[in-house]
mmCIF file of C-alpha atoms in Angstrom:
data_model
loop_
_atom_site.group_PDB
_atom_site.id
_atom_site.type_symbol
_atom_site.label_atom_id
_atom_site.label_comp_id
_atom_site.label_asym_id
_atom_site.label_seq_id
_atom_site.Cartn_x
_atom_site.Cartn_y
_atom_site.Cartn_z
ATOM 1 C CA MET A 15 58.095 67.770 87.514
ATOM 2 C CA LYS A 16 55.708 66.247 85.699
ATOM 3 C CA TYR A 17 55.976 62.724 85.227
ATOM 4 C CA ILE A 18 54.152 61.278 82.225
ATOM 5 C CA VAL A 19 53.745 57.298 81.983
ATOM 6 C CA ALA A 20 51.869 55.631 78.942
ATOM 7 C CA GLY A 21 50.587 59.009 78.058
ATOM 8 C CA HIS A 22 48.893 59.781 81.508
ATOM 9 C CA GLU A 23 50.244 62.761 83.787
ATOM 10 C CA ALA A 24 50.556 61.806 87.142
ATOM 11 C CA VAL A 25 50.556 64.416 89.566
ATOM 12 C CA THR A 26 51.042 62.537 92.548
ATOM 13 C CA ASP A 27 53.931 60.455 93.622
ATOM 14 C CA ALA A 28 51.391 57.855 94.061
ATOM 15 C CA GLU A 29 49.304 58.531 90.827
ATOM 16 C CA PHE A 30 52.852 58.089 89.482
ATOM 17 C CA ALA A 31 53.101 54.790 91.125
ATOM 18 C CA GLU A 32 49.873 53.277 90.288
ATOM 19 C CA LEU A 33 50.708 54.217 86.685
ATOM 20 C CA ALA A 34 54.109 52.851 86.428
ATOM 21 C CA LEU A 35 53.126 49.775 87.936
ATOM 22 C CA GLY A 36 49.517 49.115 86.638
ATOM 23 C CA THR A 37 47.937 48.743 89.821
ATOM 24 C CA PRO A 38 46.753 50.851 92.952
ATOM 25 C CA VAL A 39 49.006 51.405 95.538
ATOM 26 C CA GLU A 40 46.509 50.611 98.113
ATOM 27 C CA LEU A 41 46.321 46.668 96.680
ATOM 28 C CA TRP A 42 49.534 46.227 98.308
ATOM 29 C CA LEU A 43 49.703 48.304 101.001
ATOM 30 C CA GLY A 44 46.198 48.253 102.055
ATOM 31 C CA VAL A 45 44.373 51.177 103.615
ATOM 32 C CA GLU A 46 43.810 52.130 106.887
ATOM 33 C CA GLY A 47 40.668 51.109 108.798
ATOM 34 C CA GLU A 48 40.338 47.828 106.395
ATOM 35 C CA THR A 49 38.252 45.324 107.938
ATOM 36 C CA ALA A 50 39.925 41.435 108.332
ATOM 37 C CA GLU A 51 37.038 40.709 105.026
ATOM 38 C CA GLU A 52 38.653 43.324 103.116
ATOM 39 C CA ARG A 53 42.041 42.250 104.074
ATOM 40 C CA ALA A 54 41.691 39.368 102.741
ATOM 41 C CA ALA A 55 39.402 40.211 99.416
ATOM 42 C CA ARG A 56 42.503 42.332 98.995
ATOM 43 C CA LEU A 57 45.305 39.998 99.124
ATOM 44 C CA ASP A 58 43.603 37.429 97.223
ATOM 45 C CA ALA A 59 43.351 40.094 94.815
ATOM 46 C CA ALA A 60 47.083 40.510 94.970
ATOM 47 C CA ARG A 61 47.820 36.493 94.616
ATOM 48 C CA ASP A 62 45.632 37.008 91.736
ATOM 49 C CA ILE A 63 47.948 39.467 90.178
ATOM 50 C CA LEU A 64 51.076 38.187 90.691
ATOM 51 C CA SER A 65 50.206 35.148 89.037
ATOM 52 C CA ASP A 66 48.794 36.932 85.823
ATOM 53 C CA PRO A 67 51.758 36.116 83.379
ATOM 54 C CA GLN A 68 51.763 40.030 82.387
ATOM 55 C CA PHE A 69 52.841 40.778 85.974
ATOM 56 C CA ARG A 70 55.591 38.252 86.374
ATOM 57 C CA ASP A 71 57.387 41.014 86.199
ATOM 58 C CA LEU A 72 55.664 43.705 89.236
ATOM 59 C CA PRO A 73 58.098 42.072 92.062
ATOM 60 C CA ASP A 74 61.305 43.863 90.241
ATOM 61 C CA ASP A 75 59.700 46.805 89.295
ATOM 62 C CA LEU A 76 58.492 47.372 92.643
ATOM 63 C CA ILE A 77 62.122 46.868 93.618
ATOM 64 C CA ARG A 78 63.461 49.085 91.484
ATOM 65 C CA LEU A 79 60.301 52.128 92.320
ATOM 66 C CA ALA A 80 61.392 51.434 96.468
ATOM 67 C CA ALA A 81 65.134 51.847 95.497
ATOM 68 C CA ARG A 82 64.626 54.934 93.697
ATOM 69 C CA VAL A 83 62.518 55.744 96.783
ATOM 70 C CA VAL A 84 64.874 55.484 98.799
ATOM 71 C CA ASP A 85 68.224 56.989 96.629
ATOM 72 C CA ASP A 86 65.878 59.786 96.344
ATOM 73 C CA ASN A 87 65.213 60.467 99.946
ATOM 74 C CA PRO A 88 67.859 59.587 102.203
ATOM 75 C CA GLU A 89 66.543 60.804 105.280
ATOM 76 C CA LEU A 90 63.734 58.120 105.231
ATOM 77 C CA PHE A 91 66.191 56.615 106.998
ATOM 78 C CA ASN A 92 67.862 58.940 109.490
ATOM 79 C CA VAL A 93 67.665 56.653 112.968
ATOM 80 C CA VAL A 94 68.164 58.500 116.181
ATOM 81 C CA PRO A 95 69.121 55.848 118.560
ATOM 82 C CA LEU A 96 66.580 56.270 121.322
ATOM 83 C CA VAL A 97 67.781 55.639 124.575
ATOM 84 C CA ARG A 98 66.209 52.659 126.423
ATOM 85 C CA PRO A 99 65.084 53.517 130.305
ATOM 86 C CA THR A 100 66.291 50.846 133.023
ATOM 87 C CA ARG A 101 64.063 48.866 134.602
ATOM 88 C CA ARG A 102 62.687 49.798 137.927
ATOM 89 C CA ARG A 103 62.296 47.297 140.489
ATOM 90 C CA PRO A 104 58.801 47.365 142.597
ATOM 91 C CA ALA A 105 59.771 48.507 146.370
ATOM 92 C CA ARG A 106 59.703 44.987 147.872
ATOM 93 C CA LYS A 107 57.174 45.031 151.015
ATOM 94 C CA GLU A 108 58.168 43.808 154.404
ATOM 95 C CA VAL A 109 56.648 40.958 155.874
ATOM 96 C CA ALA A 110 55.165 41.628 159.514
ATOM 97 C CA ALA A 111 56.642 38.509 161.289
#
């Protein structure tokens, strides 16, 4: 299936999200291995974008996009209960009298 947003063709889901939202997904989700300084800069940029009137509807757009992902991929939420192991008490040491 082809996704075309504003005349641009998105090849991957990430590209589609970036074209639809007008910002890279990494800006909101971060990247693996980013430093604290990089994270602070990324979050600062995200705050600036959210304060821009052009992006005032961005949170709603993100919610709609997330809802579509959940609707299209219900298997993402296949939850399997895990058996909780019983706590073992440490063996008591006997005190010599």
